[in-house]
GROMACS .gro file of C-alpha atoms in nm:
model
  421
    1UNK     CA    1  -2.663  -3.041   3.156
    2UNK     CA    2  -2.620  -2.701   3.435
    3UNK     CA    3  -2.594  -2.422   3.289
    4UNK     CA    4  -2.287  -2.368   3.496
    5UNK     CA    5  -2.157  -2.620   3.281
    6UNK     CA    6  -2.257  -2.553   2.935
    7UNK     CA    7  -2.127  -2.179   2.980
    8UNK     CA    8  -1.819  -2.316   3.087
    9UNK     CA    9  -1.788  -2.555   2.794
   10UNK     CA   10  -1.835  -2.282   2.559
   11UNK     CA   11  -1.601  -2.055   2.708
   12UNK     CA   12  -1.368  -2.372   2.663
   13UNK     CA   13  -1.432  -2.448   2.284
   14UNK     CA   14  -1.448  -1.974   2.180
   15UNK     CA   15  -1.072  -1.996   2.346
   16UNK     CA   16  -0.970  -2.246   2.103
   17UNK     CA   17  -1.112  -2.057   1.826
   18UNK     CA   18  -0.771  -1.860   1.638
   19UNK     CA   19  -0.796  -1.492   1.685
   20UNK     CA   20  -0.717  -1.478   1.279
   21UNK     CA   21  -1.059  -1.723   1.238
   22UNK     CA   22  -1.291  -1.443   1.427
   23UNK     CA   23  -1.476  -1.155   1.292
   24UNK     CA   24  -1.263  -0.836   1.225
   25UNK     CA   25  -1.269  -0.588   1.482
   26UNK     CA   26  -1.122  -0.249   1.520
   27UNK     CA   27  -0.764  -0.418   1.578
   28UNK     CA   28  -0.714  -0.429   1.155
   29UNK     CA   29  -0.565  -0.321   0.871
   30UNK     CA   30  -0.562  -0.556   0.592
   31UNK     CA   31  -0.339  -0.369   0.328
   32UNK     CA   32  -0.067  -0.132   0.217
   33UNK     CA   33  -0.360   0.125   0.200
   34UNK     CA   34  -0.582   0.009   0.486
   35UNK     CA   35  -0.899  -0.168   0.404
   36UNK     CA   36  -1.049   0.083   0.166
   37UNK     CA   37  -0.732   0.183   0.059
   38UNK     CA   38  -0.743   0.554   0.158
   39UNK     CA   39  -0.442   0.520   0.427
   40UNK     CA   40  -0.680   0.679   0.664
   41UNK     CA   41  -0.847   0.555   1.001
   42UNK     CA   42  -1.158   0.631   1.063
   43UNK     CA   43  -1.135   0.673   1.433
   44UNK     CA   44  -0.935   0.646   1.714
   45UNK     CA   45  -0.663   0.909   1.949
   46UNK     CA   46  -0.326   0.874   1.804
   47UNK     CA   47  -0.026   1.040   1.965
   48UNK     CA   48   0.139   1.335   1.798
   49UNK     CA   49   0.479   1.392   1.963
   50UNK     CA   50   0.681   1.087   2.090
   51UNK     CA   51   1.003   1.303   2.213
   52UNK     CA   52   0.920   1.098   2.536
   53UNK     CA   53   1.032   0.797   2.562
   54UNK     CA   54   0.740   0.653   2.728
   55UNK     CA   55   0.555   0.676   2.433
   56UNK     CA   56   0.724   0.447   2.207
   57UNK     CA   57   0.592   0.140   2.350
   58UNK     CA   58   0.798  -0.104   2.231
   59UNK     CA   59   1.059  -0.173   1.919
   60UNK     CA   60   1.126  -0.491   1.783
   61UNK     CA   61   1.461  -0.560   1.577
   62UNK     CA   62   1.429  -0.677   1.246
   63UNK     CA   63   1.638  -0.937   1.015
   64UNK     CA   64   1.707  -0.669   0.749
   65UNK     CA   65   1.633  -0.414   0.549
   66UNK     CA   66   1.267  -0.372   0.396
   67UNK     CA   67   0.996  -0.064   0.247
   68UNK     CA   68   0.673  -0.298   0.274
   69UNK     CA   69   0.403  -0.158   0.541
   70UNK     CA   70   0.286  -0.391   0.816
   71UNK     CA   71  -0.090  -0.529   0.800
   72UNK     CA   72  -0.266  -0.620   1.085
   73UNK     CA   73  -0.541  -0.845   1.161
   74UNK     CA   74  -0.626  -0.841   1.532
   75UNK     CA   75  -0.349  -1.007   1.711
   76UNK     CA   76  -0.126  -1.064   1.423
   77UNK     CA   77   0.107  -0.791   1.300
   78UNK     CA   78   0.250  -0.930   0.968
   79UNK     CA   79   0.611  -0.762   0.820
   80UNK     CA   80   0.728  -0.886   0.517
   81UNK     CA   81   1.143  -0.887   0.535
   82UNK     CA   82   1.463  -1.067   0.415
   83UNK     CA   83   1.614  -1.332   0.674
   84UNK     CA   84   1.945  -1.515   0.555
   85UNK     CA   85   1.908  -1.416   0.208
   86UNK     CA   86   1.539  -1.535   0.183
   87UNK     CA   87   1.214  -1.385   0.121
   88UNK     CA   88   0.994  -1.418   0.433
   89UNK     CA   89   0.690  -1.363   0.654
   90UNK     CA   90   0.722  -1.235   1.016
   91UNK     CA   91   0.394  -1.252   1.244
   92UNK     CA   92   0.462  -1.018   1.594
   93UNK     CA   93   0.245  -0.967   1.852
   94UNK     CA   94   0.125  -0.698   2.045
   95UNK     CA   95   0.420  -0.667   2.280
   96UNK     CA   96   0.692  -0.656   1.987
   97UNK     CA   97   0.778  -1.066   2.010
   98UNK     CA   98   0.799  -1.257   1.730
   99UNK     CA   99   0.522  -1.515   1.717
  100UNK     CA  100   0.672  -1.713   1.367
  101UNK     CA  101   0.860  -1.604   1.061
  102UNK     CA  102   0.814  -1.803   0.775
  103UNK     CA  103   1.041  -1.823   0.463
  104UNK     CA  104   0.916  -1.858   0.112
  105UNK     CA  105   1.214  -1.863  -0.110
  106UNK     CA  106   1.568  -1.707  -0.233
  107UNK     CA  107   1.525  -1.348  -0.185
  108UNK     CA  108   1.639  -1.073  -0.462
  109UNK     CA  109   1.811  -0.776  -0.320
  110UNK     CA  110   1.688  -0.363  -0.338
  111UNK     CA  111   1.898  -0.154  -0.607
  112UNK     CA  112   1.771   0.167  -0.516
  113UNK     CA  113   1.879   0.336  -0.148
  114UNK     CA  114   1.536   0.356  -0.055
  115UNK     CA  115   1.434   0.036  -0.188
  116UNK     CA  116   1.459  -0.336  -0.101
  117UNK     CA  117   1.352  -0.684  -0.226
  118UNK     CA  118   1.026  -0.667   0.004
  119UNK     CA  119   0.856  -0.349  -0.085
  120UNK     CA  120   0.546  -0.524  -0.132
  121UNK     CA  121   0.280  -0.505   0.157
  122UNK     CA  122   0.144  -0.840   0.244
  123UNK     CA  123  -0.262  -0.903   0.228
  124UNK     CA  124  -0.519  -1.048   0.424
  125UNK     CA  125  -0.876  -1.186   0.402
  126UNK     CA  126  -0.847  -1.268   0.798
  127UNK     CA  127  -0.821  -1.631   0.701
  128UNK     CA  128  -0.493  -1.629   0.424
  129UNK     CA  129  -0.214  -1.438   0.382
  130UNK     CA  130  -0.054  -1.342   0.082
  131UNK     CA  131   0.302  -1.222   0.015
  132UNK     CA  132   0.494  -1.066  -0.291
  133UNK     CA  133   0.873  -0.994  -0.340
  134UNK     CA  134   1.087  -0.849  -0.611
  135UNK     CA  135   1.217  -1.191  -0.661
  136UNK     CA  136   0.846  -1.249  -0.843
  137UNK     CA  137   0.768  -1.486  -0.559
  138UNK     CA  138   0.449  -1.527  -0.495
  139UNK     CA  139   0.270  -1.684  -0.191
  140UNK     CA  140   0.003  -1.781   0.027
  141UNK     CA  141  -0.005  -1.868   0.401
  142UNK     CA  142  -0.216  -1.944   0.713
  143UNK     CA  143  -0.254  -1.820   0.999
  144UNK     CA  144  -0.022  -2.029   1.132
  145UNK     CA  145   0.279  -1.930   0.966
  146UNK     CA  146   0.260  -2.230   0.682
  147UNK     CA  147   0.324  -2.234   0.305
  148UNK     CA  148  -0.001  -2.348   0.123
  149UNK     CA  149   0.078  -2.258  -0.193
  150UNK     CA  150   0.375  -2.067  -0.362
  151UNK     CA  151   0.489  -2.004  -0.706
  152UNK     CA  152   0.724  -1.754  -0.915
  153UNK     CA  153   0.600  -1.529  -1.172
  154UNK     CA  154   0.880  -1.394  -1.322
  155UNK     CA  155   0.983  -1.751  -1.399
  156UNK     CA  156   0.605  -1.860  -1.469
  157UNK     CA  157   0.582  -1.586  -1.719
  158UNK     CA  158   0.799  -1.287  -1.762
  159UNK     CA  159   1.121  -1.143  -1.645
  160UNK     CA  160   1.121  -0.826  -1.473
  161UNK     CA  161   1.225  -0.519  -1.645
  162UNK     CA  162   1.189  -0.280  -1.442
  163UNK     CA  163   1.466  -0.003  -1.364
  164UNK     CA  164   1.398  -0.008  -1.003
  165UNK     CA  165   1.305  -0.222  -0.727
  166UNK     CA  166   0.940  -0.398  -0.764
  167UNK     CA  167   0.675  -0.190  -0.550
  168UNK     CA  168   0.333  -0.329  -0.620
  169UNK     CA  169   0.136  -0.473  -0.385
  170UNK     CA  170  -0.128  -0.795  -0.425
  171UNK     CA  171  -0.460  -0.701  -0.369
  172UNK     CA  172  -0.787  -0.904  -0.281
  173UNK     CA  173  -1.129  -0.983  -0.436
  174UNK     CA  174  -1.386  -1.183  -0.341
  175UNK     CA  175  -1.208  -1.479  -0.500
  176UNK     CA  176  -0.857  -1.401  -0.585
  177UNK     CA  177  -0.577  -1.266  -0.507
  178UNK     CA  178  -0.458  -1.032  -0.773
  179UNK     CA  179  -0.084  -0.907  -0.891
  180UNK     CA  180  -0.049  -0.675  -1.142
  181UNK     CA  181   0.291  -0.694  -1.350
  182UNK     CA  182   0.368  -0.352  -1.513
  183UNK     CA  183   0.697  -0.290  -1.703
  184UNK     CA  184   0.866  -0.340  -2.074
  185UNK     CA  185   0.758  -0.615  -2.228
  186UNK     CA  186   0.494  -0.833  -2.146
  187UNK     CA  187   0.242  -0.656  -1.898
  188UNK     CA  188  -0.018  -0.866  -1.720
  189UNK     CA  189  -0.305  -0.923  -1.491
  190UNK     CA  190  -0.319  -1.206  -1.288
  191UNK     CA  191  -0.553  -1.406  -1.083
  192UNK     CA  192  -0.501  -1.668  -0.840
  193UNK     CA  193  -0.737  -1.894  -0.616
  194UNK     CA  194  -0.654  -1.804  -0.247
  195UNK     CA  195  -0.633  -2.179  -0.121
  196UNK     CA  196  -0.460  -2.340  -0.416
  197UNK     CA  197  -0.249  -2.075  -0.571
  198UNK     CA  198  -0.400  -2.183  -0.914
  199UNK     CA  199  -0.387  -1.962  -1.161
  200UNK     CA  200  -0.766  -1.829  -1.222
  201UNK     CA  201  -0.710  -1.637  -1.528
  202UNK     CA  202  -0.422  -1.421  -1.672
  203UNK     CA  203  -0.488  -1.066  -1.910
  204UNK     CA  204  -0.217  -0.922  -2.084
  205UNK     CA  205  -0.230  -0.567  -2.042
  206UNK     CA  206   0.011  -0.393  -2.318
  207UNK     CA  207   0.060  -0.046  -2.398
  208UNK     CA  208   0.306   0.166  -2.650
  209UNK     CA  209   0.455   0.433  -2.443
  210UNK     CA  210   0.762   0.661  -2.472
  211UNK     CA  211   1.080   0.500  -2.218
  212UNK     CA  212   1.000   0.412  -1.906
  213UNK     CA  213   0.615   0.523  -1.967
  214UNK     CA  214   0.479   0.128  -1.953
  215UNK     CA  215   0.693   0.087  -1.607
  216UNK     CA  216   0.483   0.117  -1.281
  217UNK     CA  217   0.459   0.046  -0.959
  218UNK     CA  218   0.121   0.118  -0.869
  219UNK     CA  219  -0.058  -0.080  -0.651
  220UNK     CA  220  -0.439  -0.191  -0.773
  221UNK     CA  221  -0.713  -0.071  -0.625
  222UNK     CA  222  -1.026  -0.312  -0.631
  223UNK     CA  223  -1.422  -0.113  -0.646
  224UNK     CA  224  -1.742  -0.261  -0.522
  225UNK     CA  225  -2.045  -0.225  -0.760
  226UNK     CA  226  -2.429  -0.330  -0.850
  227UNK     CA  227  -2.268  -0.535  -1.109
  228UNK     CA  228  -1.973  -0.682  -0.913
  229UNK     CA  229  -1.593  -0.617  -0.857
  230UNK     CA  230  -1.353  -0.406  -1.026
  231UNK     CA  231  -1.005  -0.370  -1.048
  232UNK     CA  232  -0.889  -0.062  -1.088
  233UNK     CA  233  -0.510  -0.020  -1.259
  234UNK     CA  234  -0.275   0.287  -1.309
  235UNK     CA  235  -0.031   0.275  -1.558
  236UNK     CA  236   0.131   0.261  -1.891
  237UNK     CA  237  -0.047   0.626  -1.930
  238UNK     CA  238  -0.409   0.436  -1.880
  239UNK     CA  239  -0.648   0.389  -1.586
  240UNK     CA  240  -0.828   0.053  -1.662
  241UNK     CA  241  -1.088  -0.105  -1.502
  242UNK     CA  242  -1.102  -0.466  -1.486
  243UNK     CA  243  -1.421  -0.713  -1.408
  244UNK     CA  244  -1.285  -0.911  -1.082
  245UNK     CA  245  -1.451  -1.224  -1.217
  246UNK     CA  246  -1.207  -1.269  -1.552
  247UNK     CA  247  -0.992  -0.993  -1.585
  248UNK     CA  248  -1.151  -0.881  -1.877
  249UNK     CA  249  -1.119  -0.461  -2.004
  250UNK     CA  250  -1.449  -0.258  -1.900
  251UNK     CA  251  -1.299   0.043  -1.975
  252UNK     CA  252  -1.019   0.244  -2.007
  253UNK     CA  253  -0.894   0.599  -1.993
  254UNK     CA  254  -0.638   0.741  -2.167
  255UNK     CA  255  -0.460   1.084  -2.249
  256UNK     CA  256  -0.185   1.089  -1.961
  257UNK     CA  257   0.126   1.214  -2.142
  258UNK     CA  258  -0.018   1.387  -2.462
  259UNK     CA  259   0.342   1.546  -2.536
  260UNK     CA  260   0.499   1.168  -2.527
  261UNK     CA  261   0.746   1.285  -2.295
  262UNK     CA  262   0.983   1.035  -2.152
  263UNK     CA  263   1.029   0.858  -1.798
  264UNK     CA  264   0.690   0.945  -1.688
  265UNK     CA  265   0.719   0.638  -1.477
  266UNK     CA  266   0.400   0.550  -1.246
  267UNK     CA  267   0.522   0.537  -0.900
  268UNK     CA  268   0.232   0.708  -0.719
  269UNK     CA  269  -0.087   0.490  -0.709
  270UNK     CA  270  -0.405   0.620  -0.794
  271UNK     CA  271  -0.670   0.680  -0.534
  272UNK     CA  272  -1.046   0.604  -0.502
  273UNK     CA  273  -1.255   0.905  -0.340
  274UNK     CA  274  -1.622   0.811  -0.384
  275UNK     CA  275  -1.705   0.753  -0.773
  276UNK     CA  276  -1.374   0.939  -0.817
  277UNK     CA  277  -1.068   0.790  -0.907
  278UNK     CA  278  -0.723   1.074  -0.855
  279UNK     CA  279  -0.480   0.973  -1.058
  280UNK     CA  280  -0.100   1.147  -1.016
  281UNK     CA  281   0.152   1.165  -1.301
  282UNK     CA  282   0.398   1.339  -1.483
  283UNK     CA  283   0.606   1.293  -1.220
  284UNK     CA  284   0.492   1.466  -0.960
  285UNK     CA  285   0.359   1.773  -1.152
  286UNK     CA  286   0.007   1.629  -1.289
  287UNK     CA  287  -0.305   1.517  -1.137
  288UNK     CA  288  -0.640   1.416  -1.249
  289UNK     CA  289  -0.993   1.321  -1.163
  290UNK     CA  290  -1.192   1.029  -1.378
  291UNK     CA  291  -1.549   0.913  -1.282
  292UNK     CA  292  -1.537   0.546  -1.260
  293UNK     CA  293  -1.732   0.275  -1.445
  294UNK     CA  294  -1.864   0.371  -1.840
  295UNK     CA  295  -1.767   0.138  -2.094
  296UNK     CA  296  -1.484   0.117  -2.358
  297UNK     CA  297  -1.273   0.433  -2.426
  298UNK     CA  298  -1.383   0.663  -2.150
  299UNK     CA  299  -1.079   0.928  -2.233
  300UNK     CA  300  -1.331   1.201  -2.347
  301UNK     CA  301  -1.632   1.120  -2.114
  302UNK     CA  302  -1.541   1.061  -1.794
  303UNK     CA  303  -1.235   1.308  -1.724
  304UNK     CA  304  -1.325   1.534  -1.488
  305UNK     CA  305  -1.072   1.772  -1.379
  306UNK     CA  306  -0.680   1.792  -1.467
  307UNK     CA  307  -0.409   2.004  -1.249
  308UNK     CA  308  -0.060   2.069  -1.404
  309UNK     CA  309   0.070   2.247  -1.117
  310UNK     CA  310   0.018   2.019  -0.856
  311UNK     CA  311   0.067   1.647  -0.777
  312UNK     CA  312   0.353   1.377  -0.597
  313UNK     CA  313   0.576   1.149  -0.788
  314UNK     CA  314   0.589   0.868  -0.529
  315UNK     CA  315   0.393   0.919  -0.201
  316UNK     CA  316   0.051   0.810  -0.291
  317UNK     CA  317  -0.239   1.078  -0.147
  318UNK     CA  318  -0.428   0.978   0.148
  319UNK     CA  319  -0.836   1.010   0.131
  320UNK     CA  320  -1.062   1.110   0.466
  321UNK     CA  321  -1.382   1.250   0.489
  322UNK     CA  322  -1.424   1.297   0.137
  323UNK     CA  323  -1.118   1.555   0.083
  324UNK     CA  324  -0.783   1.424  -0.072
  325UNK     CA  325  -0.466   1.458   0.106
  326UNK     CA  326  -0.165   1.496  -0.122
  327UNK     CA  327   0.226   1.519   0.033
  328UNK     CA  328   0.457   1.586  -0.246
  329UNK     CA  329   0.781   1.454  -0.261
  330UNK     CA  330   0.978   1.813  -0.109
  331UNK     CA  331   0.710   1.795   0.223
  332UNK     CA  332   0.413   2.071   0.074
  333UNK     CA  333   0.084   1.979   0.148
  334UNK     CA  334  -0.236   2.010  -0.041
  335UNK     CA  335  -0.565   1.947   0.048
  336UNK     CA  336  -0.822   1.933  -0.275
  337UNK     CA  337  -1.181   1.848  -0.352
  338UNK     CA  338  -1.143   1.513  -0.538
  339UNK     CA  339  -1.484   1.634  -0.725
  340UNK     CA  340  -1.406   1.925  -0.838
  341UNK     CA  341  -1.017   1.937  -0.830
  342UNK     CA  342  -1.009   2.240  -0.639
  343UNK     CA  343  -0.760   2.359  -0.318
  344UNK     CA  344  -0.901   2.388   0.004
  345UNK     CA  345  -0.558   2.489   0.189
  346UNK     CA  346  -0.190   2.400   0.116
  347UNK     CA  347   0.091   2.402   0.342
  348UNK     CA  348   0.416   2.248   0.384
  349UNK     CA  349   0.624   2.080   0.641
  350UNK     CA  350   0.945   2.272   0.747
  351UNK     CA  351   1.243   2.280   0.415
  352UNK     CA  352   1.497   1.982   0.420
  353UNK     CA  353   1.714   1.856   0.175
  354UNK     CA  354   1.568   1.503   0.228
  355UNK     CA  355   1.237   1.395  -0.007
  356UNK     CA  356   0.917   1.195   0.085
  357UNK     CA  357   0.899   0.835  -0.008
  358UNK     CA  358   0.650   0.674   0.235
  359UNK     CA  359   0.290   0.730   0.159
  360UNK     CA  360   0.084   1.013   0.403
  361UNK     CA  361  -0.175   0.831   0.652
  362UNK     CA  362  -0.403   0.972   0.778
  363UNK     CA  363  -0.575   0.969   1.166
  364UNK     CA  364  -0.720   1.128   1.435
  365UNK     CA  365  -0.737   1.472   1.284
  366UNK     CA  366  -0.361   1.472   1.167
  367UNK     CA  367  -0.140   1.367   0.867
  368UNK     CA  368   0.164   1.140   0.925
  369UNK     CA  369   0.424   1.149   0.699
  370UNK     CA  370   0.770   1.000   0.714
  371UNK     CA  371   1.083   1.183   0.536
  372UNK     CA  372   1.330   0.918   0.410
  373UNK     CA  373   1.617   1.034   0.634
  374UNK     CA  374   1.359   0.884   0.904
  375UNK     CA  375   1.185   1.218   1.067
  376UNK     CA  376   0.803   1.113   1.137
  377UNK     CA  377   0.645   1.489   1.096
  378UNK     CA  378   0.287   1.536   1.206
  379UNK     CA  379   0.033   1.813   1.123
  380UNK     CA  380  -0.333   1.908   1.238
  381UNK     CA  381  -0.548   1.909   0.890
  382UNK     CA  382  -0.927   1.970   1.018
  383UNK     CA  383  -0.935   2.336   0.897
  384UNK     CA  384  -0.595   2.432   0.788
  385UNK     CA  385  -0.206   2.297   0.794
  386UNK     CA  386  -0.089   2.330   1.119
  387UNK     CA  387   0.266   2.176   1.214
  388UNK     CA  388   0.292   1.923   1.512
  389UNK     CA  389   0.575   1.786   1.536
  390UNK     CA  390   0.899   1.647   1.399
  391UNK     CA  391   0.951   1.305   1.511
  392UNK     CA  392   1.333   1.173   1.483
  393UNK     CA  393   1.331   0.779   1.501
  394UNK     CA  394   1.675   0.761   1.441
  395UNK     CA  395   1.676   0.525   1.150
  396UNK     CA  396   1.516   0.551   0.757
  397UNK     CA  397   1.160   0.534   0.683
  398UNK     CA  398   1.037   0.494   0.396
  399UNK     CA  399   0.741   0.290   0.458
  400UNK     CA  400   0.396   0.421   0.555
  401UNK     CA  401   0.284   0.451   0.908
  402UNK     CA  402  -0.016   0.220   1.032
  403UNK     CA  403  -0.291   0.350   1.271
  404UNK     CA  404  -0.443   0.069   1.432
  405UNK     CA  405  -0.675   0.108   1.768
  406UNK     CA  406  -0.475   0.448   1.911
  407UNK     CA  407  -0.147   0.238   1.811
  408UNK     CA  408   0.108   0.385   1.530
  409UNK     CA  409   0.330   0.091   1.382
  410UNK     CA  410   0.626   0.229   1.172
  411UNK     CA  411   0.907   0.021   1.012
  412UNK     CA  412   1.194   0.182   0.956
  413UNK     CA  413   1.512   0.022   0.829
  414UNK     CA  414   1.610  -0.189   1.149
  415UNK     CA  415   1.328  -0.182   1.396
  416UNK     CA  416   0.929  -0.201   1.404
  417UNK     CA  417   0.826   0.072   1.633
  418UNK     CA  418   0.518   0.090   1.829
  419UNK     CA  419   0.353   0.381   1.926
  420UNK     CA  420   0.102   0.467   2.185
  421UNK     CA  421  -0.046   0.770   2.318
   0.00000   0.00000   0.00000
């Protein structure tokens, strides 16, 4: 066969390859958090100040009302959302248009003003696609935009009790996809098997708390070790860690609300910075450093540090470059050494009577962080706190902005915006 020919057959069979099938490449982020779950990027220019029009590359309309952070994996942006009273799956590409959108089941509505029925993130392995809602529905999809598998968990196993609007997000191992059900009552990890949806293995994971202490809606964080994967879980007053493989308790540490104090509700997730895990609590006035791994009750051995007069109820901290970003909910700013638990600057973005919901990200030298009244406000953190900008997009945000490949996507409460510099 000429070589003119084979090359030319090849080019023919890599275009019909999907773009979801190929290796990642610098067009991704997988989950809520990113794929290390830091919400930071490690490279790439990002624009500061889009006052001009010209840098808001396109916005796309959506069908409703939603908190959950896009995910991208190269040319799919994926938006979870409510359409016609459904739970569903939206896949947009790079110009804004919708590619498919995907339905999964009857949808259950947001109580809170800055919640909704899809705060949940979706997650990909670059091959699946898996979607949560507050309605306990559970799913997993192709590339494609089809249903392989979906089931309901509150009907499976337990009602949810929780006072507000489901937040958690599912998170990935090598073999599962993993939801973790936090509230009054029966508390559980659970496992499924990404191409069936069969469940892999289920742990119940109980604590006695004072009101409203077993409630949380921390997202998971899952650890790569010698001796495999962990999951990582905040809440009920206890950082766990879980063996990927079964579920089963490695080791847990407790010790989060020694006055029993009421409502110290887990909203904040924890963060992993190195062998560090930063855990906020007390609602926004508490935060502590545990060394990962050990075995059994680690309470005693492996808390490192403890702050009582710093910390964020419900934006979860941002890691980059091994220093820990932390936006509290009334817009200060604190930069700490997740070893040691000490401040290397603080500063705050300009007073407003409006709080922070949507978690910091980090990129490019800056911190991103959207006020719920919808003001995107942007500050230089390489040596100190320096203010930006204030970035009005004219609708709320409360989910958390998305650096991918010198791109910023941001979904506010009508429109995905895309921003370029």
């Amino acid at each position: 066969m000429k070589p003119a020919l084979i090359i030319a057959l090849t080019g023919m069979l890599l275009a019909l390859i999907p773009a979801s099938a190929a290796e990642p490449t610098d067009l991704t982020w997988p989950a809520w958090r990113g794929a290390d779950s830091a919400g930071s990027a490690g490279s790439g220019a990002y624009a500061d100040d889009w006052s001009n029009s010209q840098t808001i590359l396109w916005k796309a309309e959506l069908p409703s009302k939603g908190c959950s952070t896009p995910i991208v994996w190269n040319q799919h942006i994926l938006l979870t959302s409510t359409i016609d009273e459904e739970d569903a799956l939206i896949d947009f590409d790079w110009n804004g248009d919708v590619r498919w959108q995907t339905k999964v089941g009857p949808a259950r509505q947001g109580k809170h003003r800055n919640g909704s029925g899809s705060n949940p993130s979706a997650v990909t392995d670059g091959e699946h696609i898996f979607v949560y809602f507050k309605s306990g529905n559970l799913a997993g999809l192709n590339f494609a935009g089809e249903v392989l598998w979906k089931t309901n968990l509150q009907d499976r196993f337990a009602k949810d009790t929780l006072y507000w609007d489901l937040g958690t997000s599912p998170v990935l191992t090598d073999d599962f996809v993993v939801v973790a059900v936090m509230h009054k009552g029966e508390s559980y990890l659970a496992a499924f098997e990404k191409e069936t949806g069969d469940l892999a293995w289920r742990q119940l994971r109980n604590y006695q708390t004072p009101v409203e202490g077993d409630h949380s809606y921390a997202t998971p964080i899952v650890v790569d070790g010698t001796a495999g994967q962990t999951i990582v879980v905040w809440g009920a007053e206890h950082l766990t860690g879980h063996a990927a493989a079964d579920g089963k308790l490695l080791w847990s540490c407790g010790g989060f609300n020694p006055e029993q104090k009421g409502n110290w509700v887990a909203v904040s997730s924890a963060v992993i910075a190195g062998d560090i895990a930063v855990v906020p609590y007390g609602r926004g006035s508490h935060l502590a450093g545990v060394k990962l791994n050990g075995t059994g009750d680690v309470t005693e051995t492996h808390r490192l540090w403890t702050r009582t007069d710093t910390g964020s109820f419900v934006p979860t901290p941002a890691v980059h470059d091994g220093k820990l970003y932390v936006v509290r909910d009334q817009g200060e700013v604190e930069c700490i050494d997740p070893q040691t638990g000490e401040t290397a600057w603080t500063g705050r973005f300009p007073k407003n009577r409006n709080k922070y919901y949507a978690s910091p990200t980090v990129a490019d030298g800056k911190i991103y962080a959207p006020r719920e009244d919808g003001v995107v406000l942007v500050a230089g953190i390489k040596n100190e706190f320096q203010l930006l900008a204030e970035n009005d997009m004219g609708e709320r945000v409360i989910a958390s902005p998305v650096p991918v490949d010198g791109k910023m996507l941001i979904r506010g409460e009508r429109h995905l915006f895309c921003i370029g510099k």
